[in-house]
Amino acid sequence: MVTTTPLEAELLRIAGAVPDPELPVLTLQELGVVRAVRVRGADAVEVDLTPTYTGCPALETMSTDIQRALHEHGVREVTVRTVLAPAWSTDDISDEGRRKLREFGIAPPRARREAGPVPLALGPTRTADGEEADPVRCPHCGSPDTELLSRFSSTACKALRRCLACREPFDHFKEL
């Protein structure tokens, strides 16, 4: 078991407080991508960062922002390592992160019931109460009666949906 020192816990809190560059309503800790911080010597820190997917275009910005935050805290040497295993999952988004997504107008990913790969299903594009065990609910009015407009939205990890009750379009953070 790896033990974390009080200093490492404080530096993890600082690195985790950095806003996500694509979803600035979330911190990197709430998104679940900052995995660990290790002190390496008198004035050096190593941060483990797991991207939401291997081609994530925000990875460089996240690394730079973490380095800046830790430099401002007095750490001279900061190394950000990209760690791909274990892979990031939408299950890593905290409850607070899910709440913030909903308040921001993005339907959070549904909680997965089973571990392992997410099966690809190209099923119906509309969800309604009773039609699906866990429908995508509108973040504006809460209605389960929504339809898929596009499997991709402003980023690859989101889909574009529309609520059939309030007629508002919204992003849905896809389950990964």
CSV table of N, CA and C in Angstrom, one decimal:
chain,number,residue,atom,x,y,z
A,1,MET,N,0.8,-1.2,0.0
A,1,MET,CA,0.0,0.0,0.0
A,1,MET,C,0.9,1.3,0.0
A,2,VAL,N,0.5,2.2,-0.8
A,2,VAL,CA,1.3,3.5,-0.9
A,2,VAL,C,0.7,4.4,0.1
A,3,THR,N,1.6,5.0,0.9
A,3,THR,CA,1.2,6.0,1.9
A,3,THR,C,1.5,7.4,1.3
A,4,THR,N,0.6,8.3,1.7
A,4,THR,CA,0.7,9.7,1.2
A,4,THR,C,1.1,10.5,2.4
A,5,THR,N,2.1,11.3,2.2
A,5,THR,CA,2.5,12.3,3.3
A,5,THR,C,1.5,13.4,3.4
A,6,PRO,N,1.5,14.2,4.5
A,6,PRO,CA,0.6,15.4,4.5
A,6,PRO,C,1.0,16.4,3.4
A,7,LEU,N,2.3,16.5,3.1
A,7,LEU,CA,2.7,17.4,2.1
A,7,LEU,C,2.2,17.0,0.7
A,8,GLU,N,2.3,15.7,0.4
A,8,GLU,CA,1.7,15.2,-0.8
A,8,GLU,C,0.2,15.3,-0.9
A,9,ALA,N,-0.5,15.2,0.2
A,9,ALA,CA,-1.9,15.3,0.2
A,9,ALA,C,-2.3,16.8,-0.1
A,10,GLU,N,-1.5,17.8,0.5
A,10,GLU,CA,-1.7,19.2,0.2
A,10,GLU,C,-1.4,19.5,-1.3
A,11,LEU,N,-0.4,19.0,-1.8
A,11,LEU,CA,0.0,19.2,-3.2
A,11,LEU,C,-1.0,18.6,-4.2
A,12,LEU,N,-1.6,17.5,-3.8
A,12,LEU,CA,-2.6,16.8,-4.6
A,12,LEU,C,-3.9,17.7,-4.6
A,13,ARG,N,-4.2,18.3,-3.4
A,13,ARG,CA,-5.3,19.2,-3.3
A,13,ARG,C,-5.1,20.4,-4.3
A,14,ILE,N,-3.9,20.9,-4.3
A,14,ILE,CA,-3.6,22.1,-5.1
A,14,ILE,C,-3.7,21.7,-6.6
A,15,ALA,N,-3.1,20.6,-7.0
A,15,ALA,CA,-3.1,20.2,-8.4
A,15,ALA,C,-4.6,19.8,-8.8
A,16,GLY,N,-5.3,19.2,-7.9
A,16,GLY,CA,-6.7,18.8,-8.2
A,16,GLY,C,-7.6,20.0,-8.3
A,17,ALA,N,-7.3,21.1,-7.7
A,17,ALA,CA,-8.1,22.3,-7.7
A,17,ALA,C,-8.0,23.1,-9.1
A,18,VAL,N,-7.1,22.7,-9.9
A,18,VAL,CA,-7.0,23.3,-11.3
A,18,VAL,C,-8.3,23.0,-12.1
A,19,PRO,N,-8.9,24.0,-12.7
A,19,PRO,CA,-10.1,23.8,-13.5
A,19,PRO,C,-9.7,23.0,-14.8
A,20,ASP,N,-10.7,22.2,-15.2
A,20,ASP,CA,-10.5,21.5,-16.5
A,20,ASP,C,-10.6,22.5,-17.6
A,21,PRO,N,-9.7,22.5,-18.6
A,21,PRO,CA,-9.7,23.5,-19.6
A,21,PRO,C,-10.9,23.4,-20.6
A,22,GLU,N,-11.5,22.2,-20.7
A,22,GLU,CA,-12.7,22.1,-21.6
A,22,GLU,C,-14.0,22.2,-20.9
A,23,LEU,N,-14.0,21.9,-19.6
A,23,LEU,CA,-15.2,22.1,-18.7
A,23,LEU,C,-14.8,22.8,-17.5
A,24,PRO,N,-14.6,24.1,-17.6
A,24,PRO,CA,-14.0,24.9,-16.4
A,24,PRO,C,-14.9,24.9,-15.2
A,25,VAL,N,-16.1,24.4,-15.3
A,25,VAL,CA,-17.0,24.3,-14.1
A,25,VAL,C,-16.5,23.2,-13.2
A,26,LEU,N,-15.7,22.3,-13.7
A,26,LEU,CA,-15.1,21.1,-12.9
A,26,LEU,C,-13.6,21.4,-12.7
A,27,THR,N,-13.2,20.9,-11.5
A,27,THR,CA,-11.8,20.8,-11.2
A,27,THR,C,-11.2,19.5,-11.7
A,28,LEU,N,-9.9,19.4,-11.9
A,28,LEU,CA,-9.3,18.1,-12.3
A,28,LEU,C,-9.6,17.0,-11.3
A,29,GLN,N,-9.7,17.4,-10.0
A,29,GLN,CA,-10.0,16.4,-9.0
A,29,GLN,C,-11.4,15.9,-9.2
A,30,GLU,N,-12.4,16.8,-9.4
A,30,GLU,CA,-13.8,16.4,-9.6
A,30,GLU,C,-13.9,15.5,-10.8
A,31,LEU,N,-13.1,15.8,-11.9
A,31,LEU,CA,-13.2,15.0,-13.1
A,31,LEU,C,-12.5,13.7,-12.9
A,32,GLY,N,-11.6,13.6,-11.9
A,32,GLY,CA,-11.0,12.3,-11.6
A,32,GLY,C,-9.8,12.0,-12.4
A,33,VAL,N,-9.1,13.0,-12.9
A,33,VAL,CA,-7.9,12.7,-13.8
A,33,VAL,C,-6.6,12.9,-13.1
A,34,VAL,N,-6.5,13.6,-11.9
A,34,VAL,CA,-5.3,13.7,-11.2
A,34,VAL,C,-5.3,12.5,-10.2
A,35,ARG,N,-4.3,11.6,-10.4
A,35,ARG,CA,-4.3,10.4,-9.7
A,35,ARG,C,-3.4,10.4,-8.5
A,36,ALA,N,-2.2,11.0,-8.5
A,36,ALA,CA,-1.3,11.0,-7.4
A,36,ALA,C,-0.3,12.1,-7.5
A,37,VAL,N,0.3,12.5,-6.4
A,37,VAL,CA,1.4,13.4,-6.3
A,37,VAL,C,2.4,12.8,-5.4
A,38,ARG,N,3.7,12.8,-5.9
A,38,ARG,CA,4.8,12.2,-5.1
A,38,ARG,C,5.9,13.3,-5.0
A,39,VAL,N,6.4,13.5,-3.8
A,39,VAL,CA,7.5,14.4,-3.6
A,39,VAL,C,8.8,13.6,-3.9
A,40,ARG,N,9.6,14.2,-4.8
A,40,ARG,CA,10.9,13.6,-5.2
A,40,ARG,C,12.0,14.5,-4.9
A,41,GLY,N,12.5,14.4,-3.7
A,41,GLY,CA,13.7,15.3,-3.3
A,41,GLY,C,13.1,16.5,-2.6
A,42,ALA,N,14.1,17.4,-2.4
A,42,ALA,CA,13.8,18.6,-1.6
A,42,ALA,C,12.8,19.6,-2.2
A,43,ASP,N,12.9,19.7,-3.6
A,43,ASP,CA,12.0,20.7,-4.2
A,43,ASP,C,11.5,20.2,-5.6
A,44,ALA,N,11.2,18.9,-5.6
A,44,ALA,CA,10.7,18.3,-6.9
A,44,ALA,C,9.4,17.4,-6.6
A,45,VAL,N,8.5,17.5,-7.5
A,45,VAL,CA,7.2,16.8,-7.4
A,45,VAL,C,6.9,16.2,-8.7
A,46,GLU,N,6.3,15.0,-8.6
A,46,GLU,CA,5.8,14.2,-9.8
A,46,GLU,C,4.3,14.0,-9.6
A,47,VAL,N,3.6,14.4,-10.7
A,47,VAL,CA,2.1,14.3,-10.6
A,47,VAL,C,1.7,13.3,-11.7
A,48,ASP,N,0.8,12.3,-11.3
A,48,ASP,CA,0.2,11.4,-12.3
A,48,ASP,C,-1.1,11.9,-12.8
A,49,LEU,N,-1.2,12.0,-14.1
A,49,LEU,CA,-2.4,12.6,-14.7
A,49,LEU,C,-2.9,11.5,-15.7
A,50,THR,N,-4.2,11.1,-15.6
A,50,THR,CA,-4.8,10.2,-16.6
A,50,THR,C,-5.8,10.9,-17.4
A,51,PRO,N,-5.5,11.0,-18.7
A,51,PRO,CA,-6.5,11.8,-19.6
A,51,PRO,C,-7.8,11.0,-19.7
A,52,THR,N,-8.8,11.7,-20.1
A,52,THR,CA,-10.1,11.1,-20.3
A,52,THR,C,-10.1,10.1,-21.5
A,53,TYR,N,-9.2,10.3,-22.4
A,53,TYR,CA,-8.9,9.3,-23.5
A,53,TYR,C,-7.5,9.7,-24.0
A,54,THR,N,-6.9,8.7,-24.7
A,54,THR,CA,-5.5,8.9,-25.1
A,54,THR,C,-5.3,10.0,-26.0
A,55,GLY,N,-6.2,10.4,-26.8
A,55,GLY,CA,-6.0,11.5,-27.8
A,55,GLY,C,-6.6,12.9,-27.2
A,56,CYS,N,-6.7,13.0,-25.9
A,56,CYS,CA,-7.3,14.2,-25.3
A,56,CYS,C,-6.5,15.4,-25.7
A,57,PRO,N,-7.1,16.4,-26.4
A,57,PRO,CA,-6.4,17.6,-26.8
A,57,PRO,C,-6.1,18.5,-25.6
A,58,ALA,N,-6.7,18.3,-24.5
A,58,ALA,CA,-6.5,19.2,-23.3
A,58,ALA,C,-5.3,18.8,-22.4
A,59,LEU,N,-4.7,17.6,-22.8
A,59,LEU,CA,-3.7,17.1,-21.9
A,59,LEU,C,-2.5,18.0,-21.6
A,60,GLU,N,-2.1,18.7,-22.7
A,60,GLU,CA,-0.9,19.6,-22.5
A,60,GLU,C,-1.3,20.8,-21.7
A,61,THR,N,-2.5,21.3,-21.9
A,61,THR,CA,-3.0,22.5,-21.1
A,61,THR,C,-3.2,22.1,-19.6
A,62,MET,N,-3.7,20.9,-19.4
A,62,MET,CA,-3.9,20.4,-18.0
A,62,MET,C,-2.5,20.3,-17.3
A,63,SER,N,-1.5,19.7,-18.0
A,63,SER,CA,-0.2,19.6,-17.5
A,63,SER,C,0.4,21.0,-17.2
A,64,THR,N,0.3,21.9,-18.1
A,64,THR,CA,0.9,23.2,-17.9
A,64,THR,C,0.2,23.9,-16.7
A,65,ASP,N,-1.1,23.8,-16.6
A,65,ASP,CA,-1.9,24.4,-15.5
A,65,ASP,C,-1.5,23.8,-14.2
A,66,ILE,N,-1.3,22.5,-14.1
A,66,ILE,CA,-0.9,21.9,-12.9
A,66,ILE,C,0.5,22.4,-12.5
A,67,GLN,N,1.4,22.4,-13.5
A,67,GLN,CA,2.8,22.9,-13.2
A,67,GLN,C,2.7,24.4,-12.6
A,68,ARG,N,1.9,25.2,-13.3
A,68,ARG,CA,1.8,26.6,-12.8
A,68,ARG,C,1.3,26.7,-11.4
A,69,ALA,N,0.3,25.9,-11.1
A,69,ALA,CA,-0.3,25.9,-9.7
A,69,ALA,C,0.7,25.5,-8.7
A,70,LEU,N,1.4,24.5,-9.0
A,70,LEU,CA,2.4,24.0,-8.0
A,70,LEU,C,3.6,24.9,-7.9
A,71,HIS,N,4.0,25.5,-9.0
A,71,HIS,CA,5.1,26.5,-9.0
A,71,HIS,C,4.7,27.7,-8.1
A,72,GLU,N,3.5,28.1,-8.3
A,72,GLU,CA,3.0,29.3,-7.4
A,72,GLU,C,2.9,28.9,-6.0
A,73,HIS,N,2.9,27.6,-5.7
A,73,HIS,CA,2.9,27.2,-4.3
A,73,HIS,C,4.3,27.0,-3.8
A,74,GLY,N,5.3,27.3,-4.6
A,74,GLY,CA,6.7,27.2,-4.2
A,74,GLY,C,7.5,26.0,-4.6
A,75,VAL,N,6.9,25.1,-5.4
A,75,VAL,CA,7.6,23.9,-5.9
A,75,VAL,C,8.4,24.3,-7.1
A,76,ARG,N,9.7,24.0,-7.1
A,76,ARG,CA,10.5,24.5,-8.2
A,76,ARG,C,10.4,23.5,-9.4
A,77,GLU,N,10.5,22.2,-9.2
A,77,GLU,CA,10.5,21.3,-10.3
A,77,GLU,C,9.2,20.4,-10.2
A,78,VAL,N,8.4,20.5,-11.3
A,78,VAL,CA,7.2,19.7,-11.4
A,78,VAL,C,7.2,18.9,-12.7
A,79,THR,N,7.0,17.6,-12.5
A,79,THR,CA,7.0,16.7,-13.6
A,79,THR,C,5.5,16.1,-13.7
A,80,VAL,N,4.9,16.3,-14.8
A,80,VAL,CA,3.5,15.7,-14.9
A,80,VAL,C,3.7,14.5,-15.8
A,81,ARG,N,3.3,13.3,-15.3
A,81,ARG,CA,3.4,12.1,-16.1
A,81,ARG,C,2.0,11.7,-16.5
A,82,THR,N,1.9,11.3,-17.8
A,82,THR,CA,0.7,10.8,-18.3
A,82,THR,C,0.6,9.3,-18.0
A,83,VAL,N,-0.4,8.9,-17.3
A,83,VAL,CA,-0.6,7.5,-16.8
A,83,VAL,C,-1.8,7.0,-17.5
A,84,LEU,N,-1.7,5.9,-18.3
A,84,LEU,CA,-2.8,5.4,-19.0
A,84,LEU,C,-3.5,4.2,-18.4
A,85,ALA,N,-2.9,3.6,-17.4
A,85,ALA,CA,-3.4,2.4,-16.7
A,85,ALA,C,-3.4,2.7,-15.2
A,86,PRO,N,-4.5,2.5,-14.5
A,86,PRO,CA,-5.8,2.1,-15.1
A,86,PRO,C,-6.4,3.3,-15.9
A,87,ALA,N,-7.1,2.9,-16.9
A,87,ALA,CA,-7.8,3.9,-17.8
A,87,ALA,C,-8.8,4.7,-17.0
A,88,TRP,N,-9.0,6.0,-17.4
A,88,TRP,CA,-10.0,6.8,-16.8
A,88,TRP,C,-11.3,6.3,-17.2
A,89,SER,N,-12.3,6.5,-16.4
A,89,SER,CA,-13.7,6.1,-16.7
A,89,SER,C,-14.6,7.3,-16.2
A,90,THR,N,-15.8,7.4,-16.7
A,90,THR,CA,-16.7,8.4,-16.2
A,90,THR,C,-17.1,8.1,-14.8
A,91,ASP,N,-16.9,6.8,-14.3
A,91,ASP,CA,-17.1,6.5,-12.9
A,91,ASP,C,-16.2,7.3,-12.0
A,92,ASP,N,-15.1,7.8,-12.6
A,92,ASP,CA,-14.1,8.6,-11.8
A,92,ASP,C,-14.6,10.0,-11.5
A,93,ILE,N,-15.7,10.5,-12.1
A,93,ILE,CA,-16.2,11.8,-11.9
A,93,ILE,C,-16.9,11.7,-10.5
A,94,SER,N,-16.5,12.7,-9.6
A,94,SER,CA,-17.1,12.7,-8.3
A,94,SER,C,-18.5,13.1,-8.3
A,95,ASP,N,-19.2,12.8,-7.2
A,95,ASP,CA,-20.6,13.2,-7.0
A,95,ASP,C,-20.7,14.7,-7.2
A,96,GLU,N,-19.8,15.5,-6.6
A,96,GLU,CA,-19.8,16.9,-6.7
A,96,GLU,C,-19.6,17.3,-8.2
A,97,GLY,N,-18.7,16.7,-8.9
A,97,GLY,CA,-18.6,16.9,-10.3
A,97,GLY,C,-19.8,16.7,-11.1
A,98,ARG,N,-20.5,15.6,-10.8
A,98,ARG,CA,-21.8,15.3,-11.5
A,98,ARG,C,-22.9,16.4,-11.2
A,99,ARG,N,-22.9,16.8,-10.0
A,99,ARG,CA,-23.8,17.9,-9.6
A,99,ARG,C,-23.5,19.2,-10.4
A,100,LYS,N,-22.2,19.5,-10.4
A,100,LYS,CA,-21.8,20.7,-11.1
A,100,LYS,C,-22.1,20.7,-12.6
A,101,LEU,N,-21.9,19.5,-13.2
A,101,LEU,CA,-22.3,19.3,-14.7
A,101,LEU,C,-23.7,19.6,-14.9
A,102,ARG,N,-24.6,19.0,-14.0
A,102,ARG,CA,-26.0,19.1,-14.2
A,102,ARG,C,-26.4,20.6,-14.0
A,103,GLU,N,-25.8,21.3,-13.0
A,103,GLU,CA,-26.1,22.7,-12.8
A,103,GLU,C,-25.7,23.6,-14.0
A,104,PHE,N,-24.6,23.1,-14.7
A,104,PHE,CA,-24.0,23.9,-15.8
A,104,PHE,C,-24.8,23.6,-17.1
A,105,GLY,N,-25.8,22.7,-17.0
A,105,GLY,CA,-26.6,22.4,-18.2
A,105,GLY,C,-26.1,21.2,-19.0
A,106,ILE,N,-25.2,20.4,-18.4
A,106,ILE,CA,-24.7,19.2,-19.1
A,106,ILE,C,-25.2,17.9,-18.3
A,107,ALA,N,-25.9,17.0,-19.0
A,107,ALA,CA,-26.4,15.8,-18.3
A,107,ALA,C,-25.1,15.0,-18.0
A,108,PRO,N,-24.9,14.7,-16.7
A,108,PRO,CA,-23.8,13.9,-16.3
A,108,PRO,C,-23.9,12.4,-16.9
A,109,PRO,N,-22.8,11.8,-16.9
A,109,PRO,CA,-22.8,10.4,-17.4
A,109,PRO,C,-23.6,9.5,-16.4
A,110,ARG,N,-24.3,8.5,-16.9
A,110,ARG,CA,-25.0,7.6,-16.0
A,110,ARG,C,-24.0,6.7,-15.3
A,111,ALA,N,-24.3,6.4,-14.0
A,111,ALA,CA,-23.5,5.5,-13.3
A,111,ALA,C,-23.5,4.1,-13.9
A,112,ARG,N,-22.3,3.5,-14.0
A,112,ARG,CA,-22.3,2.1,-14.6
A,112,ARG,C,-22.5,1.1,-13.5
A,113,ARG,N,-23.2,0.1,-13.8
A,113,ARG,CA,-23.5,-1.0,-12.8
A,113,ARG,C,-22.4,-2.1,-12.8
A,114,GLU,N,-21.7,-2.2,-13.9
A,114,GLU,CA,-20.7,-3.3,-14.0
A,114,GLU,C,-19.3,-2.7,-14.3
A,115,ALA,N,-18.3,-3.4,-13.8
A,115,ALA,CA,-16.9,-3.0,-14.2
A,115,ALA,C,-16.6,-3.6,-15.6
A,116,GLY,N,-15.5,-3.1,-16.2
A,116,GLY,CA,-15.1,-3.6,-17.5
A,116,GLY,C,-15.5,-2.7,-18.6
A,117,PRO,N,-15.3,-3.1,-19.8
A,117,PRO,CA,-15.5,-2.3,-21.0
A,117,PRO,C,-17.0,-1.9,-21.1
A,118,VAL,N,-17.2,-0.7,-21.7
A,118,VAL,CA,-18.5,-0.2,-21.9
A,118,VAL,C,-19.0,-0.8,-23.3
A,119,PRO,N,-20.1,-1.5,-23.3
A,119,PRO,CA,-20.5,-2.1,-24.6
A,119,PRO,C,-21.0,-0.9,-25.5
A,120,LEU,N,-20.7,-1.1,-26.8
A,120,LEU,CA,-21.2,-0.1,-27.8
A,120,LEU,C,-22.6,-0.6,-28.2
A,121,ALA,N,-23.5,0.3,-28.1
A,121,ALA,CA,-24.9,0.0,-28.5
A,121,ALA,C,-25.4,1.1,-29.4
A,122,LEU,N,-25.8,0.8,-30.6
A,122,LEU,CA,-26.4,1.8,-31.5
A,122,LEU,C,-27.9,1.6,-31.5
A,123,GLY,N,-28.5,1.8,-30.4
A,123,GLY,CA,-29.9,1.6,-30.2
A,123,GLY,C,-30.7,2.8,-30.6
A,124,PRO,N,-31.9,2.9,-29.9
A,124,PRO,CA,-32.8,4.1,-30.2
A,124,PRO,C,-32.1,5.4,-29.8
A,125,THR,N,-32.5,6.4,-30.5
A,125,THR,CA,-32.0,7.7,-30.2
A,125,THR,C,-32.9,8.5,-29.2
A,126,ARG,N,-34.0,8.0,-28.8
A,126,ARG,CA,-34.9,8.6,-27.9
A,126,ARG,C,-35.0,7.8,-26.6
A,127,THR,N,-35.0,8.6,-25.5
A,127,THR,CA,-35.2,7.9,-24.2
A,127,THR,C,-36.5,8.5,-23.5
A,128,ALA,N,-37.2,7.7,-22.9
A,128,ALA,CA,-38.4,8.2,-22.2
A,128,ALA,C,-38.6,7.3,-20.9
A,129,ASP,N,-39.3,7.8,-20.0
A,129,ASP,CA,-39.6,7.1,-18.8
A,129,ASP,C,-40.2,5.7,-19.1
A,130,GLY,N,-39.6,4.7,-18.6
A,130,GLY,CA,-40.2,3.3,-18.8
A,130,GLY,C,-39.6,2.6,-20.0
A,131,GLU,N,-39.0,3.4,-20.9
A,131,GLU,CA,-38.5,2.7,-22.1
A,131,GLU,C,-37.0,2.2,-21.8
A,132,GLU,N,-36.4,2.9,-20.9
A,132,GLU,CA,-35.0,2.5,-20.6
A,132,GLU,C,-34.8,2.5,-19.1
A,133,ALA,N,-34.0,1.6,-18.6
A,133,ALA,CA,-33.8,1.5,-17.2
A,133,ALA,C,-33.2,2.8,-16.6
A,134,ASP,N,-32.3,3.4,-17.3
A,134,ASP,CA,-31.6,4.6,-16.8
A,134,ASP,C,-31.6,5.6,-17.9
A,135,PRO,N,-32.7,6.4,-18.2
A,135,PRO,CA,-32.7,7.3,-19.3
A,135,PRO,C,-31.8,8.5,-19.0
A,136,VAL,N,-31.4,9.2,-20.1
A,136,VAL,CA,-30.7,10.4,-20.0
A,136,VAL,C,-31.7,11.5,-19.7
A,137,ARG,N,-31.5,12.1,-18.5
A,137,ARG,CA,-32.5,13.1,-18.1
A,137,ARG,C,-32.0,14.5,-18.5
A,138,CYS,N,-33.0,15.4,-18.8
A,138,CYS,CA,-32.7,16.8,-19.1
A,138,CYS,C,-32.1,17.5,-17.9
A,139,PRO,N,-31.0,18.1,-18.0
A,139,PRO,CA,-30.4,18.9,-16.9
A,139,PRO,C,-31.2,20.1,-16.5
A,140,HIS,N,-32.1,20.6,-17.4
A,140,HIS,CA,-32.8,21.8,-17.2
A,140,HIS,C,-34.1,21.5,-16.5
A,141,CYS,N,-34.9,20.5,-16.9
A,141,CYS,CA,-36.2,20.3,-16.3
A,141,CYS,C,-36.3,18.9,-15.6
A,142,GLY,N,-35.3,18.0,-15.9
A,142,GLY,CA,-35.3,16.7,-15.3
A,142,GLY,C,-36.1,15.6,-16.0
A,143,SER,N,-36.7,16.0,-17.2
A,143,SER,CA,-37.5,15.0,-17.9
A,143,SER,C,-36.6,13.9,-18.5
A,144,PRO,N,-37.2,12.7,-18.4
A,144,PRO,CA,-36.4,11.6,-19.1
A,144,PRO,C,-36.7,11.5,-20.5
A,145,ASP,N,-37.6,12.3,-21.0
A,145,ASP,CA,-38.1,12.2,-22.4
A,145,ASP,C,-37.1,13.1,-23.3
A,146,THR,N,-36.0,12.5,-23.7
A,146,THR,CA,-35.0,13.2,-24.5
A,146,THR,C,-34.7,12.4,-25.8
A,147,GLU,N,-34.1,13.1,-26.7
A,147,GLU,CA,-33.7,12.5,-27.9
A,147,GLU,C,-32.2,12.9,-28.3
A,148,LEU,N,-31.6,11.9,-29.0
A,148,LEU,CA,-30.2,12.2,-29.4
A,148,LEU,C,-30.2,12.9,-30.7
A,149,LEU,N,-29.5,14.0,-30.8
A,149,LEU,CA,-29.4,14.8,-32.0
A,149,LEU,C,-28.1,14.5,-32.8
A,150,SER,N,-27.0,14.3,-32.0
A,150,SER,CA,-25.7,13.9,-32.6
A,150,SER,C,-24.9,13.2,-31.5
A,151,ARG,N,-24.2,12.1,-32.0
A,151,ARG,CA,-23.4,11.3,-31.1
A,151,ARG,C,-22.2,12.1,-30.6
A,152,PHE,N,-21.9,13.2,-31.3
A,152,PHE,CA,-20.7,14.0,-30.9
A,152,PHE,C,-21.2,15.5,-30.7
A,153,SER,N,-20.6,16.2,-29.7
A,153,SER,CA,-21.0,17.6,-29.5
A,153,SER,C,-19.8,18.4,-29.5
A,154,SER,N,-19.7,19.4,-28.6
A,154,SER,CA,-18.5,20.3,-28.5
A,154,SER,C,-17.2,19.6,-28.3
A,155,THR,N,-17.2,18.4,-27.6
A,155,THR,CA,-16.0,17.6,-27.5
A,155,THR,C,-16.4,16.2,-27.8
A,156,ALA,N,-15.4,15.3,-28.0
A,156,ALA,CA,-15.7,14.0,-28.4
A,156,ALA,C,-16.3,13.2,-27.2
A,157,CYS,N,-16.2,13.6,-26.0
A,157,CYS,CA,-16.7,12.9,-24.9
A,157,CYS,C,-18.2,13.3,-24.6
A,158,LYS,N,-18.8,14.2,-25.4
A,158,LYS,CA,-20.1,14.6,-25.2
A,158,LYS,C,-21.0,14.3,-26.4
A,159,ALA,N,-22.3,14.1,-26.2
A,159,ALA,CA,-23.3,13.9,-27.2
A,159,ALA,C,-24.2,15.1,-27.1
A,160,LEU,N,-24.9,15.4,-28.2
A,160,LEU,CA,-25.9,16.5,-28.2
A,160,LEU,C,-27.3,15.9,-28.2
A,161,ARG,N,-28.1,16.3,-27.2
A,161,ARG,CA,-29.4,15.8,-27.0
A,161,ARG,C,-30.4,17.0,-26.9
A,162,ARG,N,-31.7,16.7,-27.0
A,162,ARG,CA,-32.7,17.7,-26.9
A,162,ARG,C,-33.8,17.1,-26.0
A,163,CYS,N,-34.3,17.9,-25.1
A,163,CYS,CA,-35.4,17.5,-24.2
A,163,CYS,C,-36.7,17.7,-25.0
A,164,LEU,N,-37.6,16.7,-25.0
A,164,LEU,CA,-38.8,16.8,-25.7
A,164,LEU,C,-39.9,17.4,-24.8
A,165,ALA,N,-39.6,17.6,-23.6
A,165,ALA,CA,-40.6,18.3,-22.7
A,165,ALA,C,-40.4,19.8,-22.7
A,166,CYS,N,-39.1,20.3,-22.5
A,166,CYS,CA,-38.9,21.7,-22.4
A,166,CYS,C,-38.3,22.2,-23.7
A,167,ARG,N,-37.9,21.3,-24.7
A,167,ARG,CA,-37.4,21.6,-26.0
A,167,ARG,C,-36.0,22.2,-26.0
A,168,GLU,N,-35.3,22.2,-24.9
A,168,GLU,CA,-34.0,22.7,-24.8
A,168,GLU,C,-32.9,21.7,-25.2
A,169,PRO,N,-32.0,22.1,-26.0
A,169,PRO,CA,-30.9,21.2,-26.4
A,169,PRO,C,-29.9,21.2,-25.2
A,170,PHE,N,-29.1,20.1,-25.0
A,170,PHE,CA,-28.1,20.0,-24.0
A,170,PHE,C,-27.1,19.0,-24.4
A,171,ASP,N,-25.9,19.1,-23.8
A,171,ASP,CA,-24.8,18.1,-23.9
A,171,ASP,C,-25.1,17.0,-22.9
A,172,HIS,N,-24.7,15.8,-23.3
A,172,HIS,CA,-24.7,14.7,-22.4
A,172,HIS,C,-23.3,14.1,-22.3
A,173,PHE,N,-22.7,14.1,-21.2
A,173,PHE,CA,-21.3,13.5,-21.0
A,173,PHE,C,-21.5,12.0,-21.1
A,174,LYS,N,-20.9,11.5,-22.2
A,174,LYS,CA,-21.1,10.0,-22.5
A,174,LYS,C,-20.4,9.1,-21.5
A,175,GLU,N,-21.0,8.0,-21.3
A,175,GLU,CA,-20.4,7.0,-20.4
A,175,GLU,C,-19.2,6.4,-21.1
A,176,LEU,N,-18.1,6.3,-20.4
A,176,LEU,CA,-16.9,5.6,-20.9
A,176,LEU,C,-16.4,4.7,-19.9
